Short mmCIF file of C-alpha atoms in Angstrom, two decimals:
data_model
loop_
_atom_site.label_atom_id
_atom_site.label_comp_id
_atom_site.label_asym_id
_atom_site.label_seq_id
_atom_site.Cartn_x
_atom_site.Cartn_y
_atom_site.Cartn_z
CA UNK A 1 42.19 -20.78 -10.96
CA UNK A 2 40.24 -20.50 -7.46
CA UNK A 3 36.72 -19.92 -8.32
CA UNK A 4 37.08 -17.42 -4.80
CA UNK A 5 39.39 -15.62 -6.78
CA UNK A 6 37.59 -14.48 -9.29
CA UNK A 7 37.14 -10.37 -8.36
CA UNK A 8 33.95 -8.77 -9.17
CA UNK A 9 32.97 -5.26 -7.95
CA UNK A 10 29.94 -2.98 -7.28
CA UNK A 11 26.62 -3.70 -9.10
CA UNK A 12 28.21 -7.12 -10.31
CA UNK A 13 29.10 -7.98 -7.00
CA UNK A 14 26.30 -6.88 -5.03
CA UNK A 15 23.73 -8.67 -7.30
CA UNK A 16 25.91 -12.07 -6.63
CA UNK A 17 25.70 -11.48 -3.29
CA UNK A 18 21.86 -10.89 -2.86
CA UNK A 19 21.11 -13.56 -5.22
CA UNK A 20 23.39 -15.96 -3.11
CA UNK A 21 21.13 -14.66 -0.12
CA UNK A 22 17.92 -15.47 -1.59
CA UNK A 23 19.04 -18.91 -2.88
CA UNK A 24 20.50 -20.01 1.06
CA UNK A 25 16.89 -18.66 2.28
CA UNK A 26 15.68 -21.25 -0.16
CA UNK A 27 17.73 -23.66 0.99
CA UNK A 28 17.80 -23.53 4.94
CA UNK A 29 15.40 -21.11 5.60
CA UNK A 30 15.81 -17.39 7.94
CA UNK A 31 16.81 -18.79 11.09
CA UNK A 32 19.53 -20.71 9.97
CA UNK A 33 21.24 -18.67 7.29
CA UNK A 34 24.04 -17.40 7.74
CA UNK A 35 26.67 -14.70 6.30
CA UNK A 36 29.20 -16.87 5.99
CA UNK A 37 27.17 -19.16 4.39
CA UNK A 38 25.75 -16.64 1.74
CA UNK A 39 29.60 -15.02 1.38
CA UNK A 40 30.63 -18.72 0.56
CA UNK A 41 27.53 -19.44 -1.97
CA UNK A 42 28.38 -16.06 -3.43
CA UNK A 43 32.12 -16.69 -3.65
CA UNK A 44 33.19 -13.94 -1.60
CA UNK A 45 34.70 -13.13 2.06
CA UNK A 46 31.91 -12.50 4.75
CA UNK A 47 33.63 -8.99 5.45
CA UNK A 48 32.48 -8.19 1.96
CA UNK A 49 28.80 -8.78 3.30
CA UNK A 50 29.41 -6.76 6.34
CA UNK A 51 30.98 -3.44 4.39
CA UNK A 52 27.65 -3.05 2.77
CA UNK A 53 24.93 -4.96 5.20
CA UNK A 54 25.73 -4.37 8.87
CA UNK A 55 23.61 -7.90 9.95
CA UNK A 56 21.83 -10.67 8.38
CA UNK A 57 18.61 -8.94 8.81
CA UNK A 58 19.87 -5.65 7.07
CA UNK A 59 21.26 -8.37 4.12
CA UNK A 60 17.76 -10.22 3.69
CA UNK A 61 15.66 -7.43 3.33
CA UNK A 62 17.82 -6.42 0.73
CA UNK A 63 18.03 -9.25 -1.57
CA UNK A 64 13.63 -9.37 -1.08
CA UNK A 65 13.74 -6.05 -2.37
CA UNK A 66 15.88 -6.91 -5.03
CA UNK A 67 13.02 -9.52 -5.63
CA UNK A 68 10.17 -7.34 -5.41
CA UNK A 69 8.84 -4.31 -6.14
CA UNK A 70 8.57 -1.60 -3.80
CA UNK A 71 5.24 -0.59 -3.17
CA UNK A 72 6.53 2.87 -2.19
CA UNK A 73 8.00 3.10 -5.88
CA UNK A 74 4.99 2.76 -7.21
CA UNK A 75 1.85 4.31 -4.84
CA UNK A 76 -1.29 2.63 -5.90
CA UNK A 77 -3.84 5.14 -7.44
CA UNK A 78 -7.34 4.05 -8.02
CA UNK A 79 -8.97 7.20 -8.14
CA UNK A 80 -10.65 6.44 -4.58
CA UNK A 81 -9.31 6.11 -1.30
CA UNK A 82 -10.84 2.52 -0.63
CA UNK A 83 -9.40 1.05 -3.80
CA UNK A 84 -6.05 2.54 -3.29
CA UNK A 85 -6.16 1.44 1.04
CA UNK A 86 -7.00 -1.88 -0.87
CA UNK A 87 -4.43 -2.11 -3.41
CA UNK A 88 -1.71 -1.30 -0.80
CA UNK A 89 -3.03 -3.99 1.66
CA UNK A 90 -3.26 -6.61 -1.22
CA UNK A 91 0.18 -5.72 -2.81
CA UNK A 92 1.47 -6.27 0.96
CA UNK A 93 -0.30 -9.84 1.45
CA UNK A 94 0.71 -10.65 -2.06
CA UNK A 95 4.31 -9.96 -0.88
CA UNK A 96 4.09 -11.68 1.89
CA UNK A 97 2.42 -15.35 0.30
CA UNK A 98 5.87 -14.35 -2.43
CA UNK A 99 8.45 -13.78 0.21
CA UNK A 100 7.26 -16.58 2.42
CA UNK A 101 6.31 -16.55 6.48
CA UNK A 102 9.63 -17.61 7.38
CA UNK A 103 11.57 -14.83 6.14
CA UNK A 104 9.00 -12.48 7.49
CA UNK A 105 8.62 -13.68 10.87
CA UNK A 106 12.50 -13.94 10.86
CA UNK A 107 12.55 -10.21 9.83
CA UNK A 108 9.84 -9.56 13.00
CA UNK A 109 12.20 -11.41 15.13
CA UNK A 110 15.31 -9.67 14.09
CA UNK A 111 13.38 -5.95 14.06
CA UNK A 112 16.35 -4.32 16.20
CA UNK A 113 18.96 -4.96 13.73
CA UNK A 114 16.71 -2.92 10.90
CA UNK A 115 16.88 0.38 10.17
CA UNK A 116 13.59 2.84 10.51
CA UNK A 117 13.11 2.95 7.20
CA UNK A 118 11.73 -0.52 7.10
CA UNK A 119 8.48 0.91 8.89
CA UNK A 120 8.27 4.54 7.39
CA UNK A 121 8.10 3.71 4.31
CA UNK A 122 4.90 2.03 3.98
CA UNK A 123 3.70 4.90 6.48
CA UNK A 124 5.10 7.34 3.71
CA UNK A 125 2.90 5.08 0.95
CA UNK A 126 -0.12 6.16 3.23
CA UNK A 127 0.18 9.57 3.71
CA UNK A 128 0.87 10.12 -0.22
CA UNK A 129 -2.73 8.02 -0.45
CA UNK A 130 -4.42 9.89 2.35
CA UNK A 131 -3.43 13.23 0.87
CA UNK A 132 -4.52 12.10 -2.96
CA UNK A 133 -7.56 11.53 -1.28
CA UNK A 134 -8.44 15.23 0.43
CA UNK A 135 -6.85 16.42 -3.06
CA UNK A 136 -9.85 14.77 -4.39
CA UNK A 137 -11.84 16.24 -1.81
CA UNK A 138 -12.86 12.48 -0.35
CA UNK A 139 -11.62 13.81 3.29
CA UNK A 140 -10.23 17.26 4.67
CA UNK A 141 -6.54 17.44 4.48
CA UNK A 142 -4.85 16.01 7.97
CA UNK A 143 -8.04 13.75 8.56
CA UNK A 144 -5.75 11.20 10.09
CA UNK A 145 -2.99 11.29 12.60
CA UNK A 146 0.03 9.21 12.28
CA UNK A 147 -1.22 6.05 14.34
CA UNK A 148 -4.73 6.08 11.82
CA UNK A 149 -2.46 6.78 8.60
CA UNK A 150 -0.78 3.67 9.40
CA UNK A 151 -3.72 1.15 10.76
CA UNK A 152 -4.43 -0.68 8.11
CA UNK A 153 -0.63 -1.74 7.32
CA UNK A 154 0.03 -2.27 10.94
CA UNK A 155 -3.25 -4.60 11.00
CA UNK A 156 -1.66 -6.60 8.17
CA UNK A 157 1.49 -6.99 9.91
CA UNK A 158 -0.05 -8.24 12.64
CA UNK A 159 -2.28 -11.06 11.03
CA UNK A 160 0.65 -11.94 8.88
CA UNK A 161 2.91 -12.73 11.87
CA UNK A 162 -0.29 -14.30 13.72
CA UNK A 163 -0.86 -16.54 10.19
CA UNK A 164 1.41 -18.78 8.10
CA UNK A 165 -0.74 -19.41 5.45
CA UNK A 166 -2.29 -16.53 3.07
CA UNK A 167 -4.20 -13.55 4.23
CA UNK A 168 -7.85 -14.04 2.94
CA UNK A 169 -9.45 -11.14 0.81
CA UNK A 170 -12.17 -11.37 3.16
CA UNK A 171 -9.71 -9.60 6.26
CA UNK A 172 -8.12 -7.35 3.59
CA UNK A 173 -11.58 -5.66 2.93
CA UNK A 174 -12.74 -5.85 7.31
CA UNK A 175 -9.39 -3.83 8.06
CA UNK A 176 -10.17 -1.26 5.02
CA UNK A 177 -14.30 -0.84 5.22
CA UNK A 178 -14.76 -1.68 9.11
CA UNK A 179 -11.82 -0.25 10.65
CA UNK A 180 -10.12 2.47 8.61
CA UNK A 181 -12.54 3.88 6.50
CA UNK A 182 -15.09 4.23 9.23
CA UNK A 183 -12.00 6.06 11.44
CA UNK A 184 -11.07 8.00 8.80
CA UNK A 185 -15.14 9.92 8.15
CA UNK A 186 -15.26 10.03 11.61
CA UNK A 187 -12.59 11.92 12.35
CA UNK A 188 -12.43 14.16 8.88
CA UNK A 189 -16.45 14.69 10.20
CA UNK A 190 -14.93 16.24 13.64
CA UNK A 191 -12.98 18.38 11.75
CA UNK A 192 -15.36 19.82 9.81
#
């Protein structure tokens, strides 16, 4: 019997598919995978791929979060603000030295071809730690606007596309106590 023939459906098939993804990112990297080169490892027909993932960007990022946890499934709380701004940006450079430069530049590269959600979400993660945060009475409620809220992600982002090797604790803890903390107080101190 053809091995191609073999017929497997939902979950089943999915879960071939993305670990067939992960394993050709392994083997030749972002740039040069391919879907017909992930349908073929997964033993399936590259329309398959495109029924469910509309590019090979939309097709990575899922089989990484098949990989990983979601940090927006699970919102750090700390019981502070700067522990929690810390755990996010430490979950998100531990993600990063997991998942590997090249699939994360090739992500950057390919940001067109991904959805909005890829970039809300982690805004999402900071507006559920920013509001923990007034609920603790830390700030006033709406201390931030939207471009603040998101700072210290969008600082990450940028020194892991600037960097291929690990981001050091050291930057981490500069973005959170001498950039966002200090913009945060100052604006929740105009508001008061």
């Amino acid at each position: 019997m053809n091995e191609r023939a073999v017929r497997r459906r939902g979950p089943e098939l999915e879960a071939a598919i993305l670990d067939a993804t992960w394993e050709e990112l392994g083997a030749v990297g972002y740039m040069n995978l391919t879907m017909e080169a992930v349908a073929d490892r997964a033993r399936t027909g590259k329309q398959v791929l495109y029924r469910r993932w509309h590019n090979r960007a939309e097709l990575v990022l899922a089989a990484v979060r098949s990989r990983v946890v979601s940090i927006s499934d699970d919102v750090p709380d700390t019981g502070e603000l700067r522990g929690d701004v810390l755990a996010v940006v430490g979950r998100m450079a531990r993600r990063y030295h997991d998942i590997g430069p090249d699939v994360l530049h090739g992500l950057m590269a390919e940001v067109r071809d991904i959805g909005p959600e890829f970039f809300s979400a982690m805004a999402d993660v900071m507006e559920t730690i920013l509001q923990r945060a007034a609920d603790r009475g830390e700030i006033p409620s709406g201390a931030a606007g939207r471009r603040i809220t998101t700072l210290p992600v969008d600082l990450l982002r940028h020194e892991m596309l600037l960097t291929s090797g690990p981001v050091p604790e050291s930057t981490l803890v500069e973005i959170v106590d001498d950039v966002f903390l200090p913009l945060v107080t100052c604006r929740a101190g105009r508001r008061s």
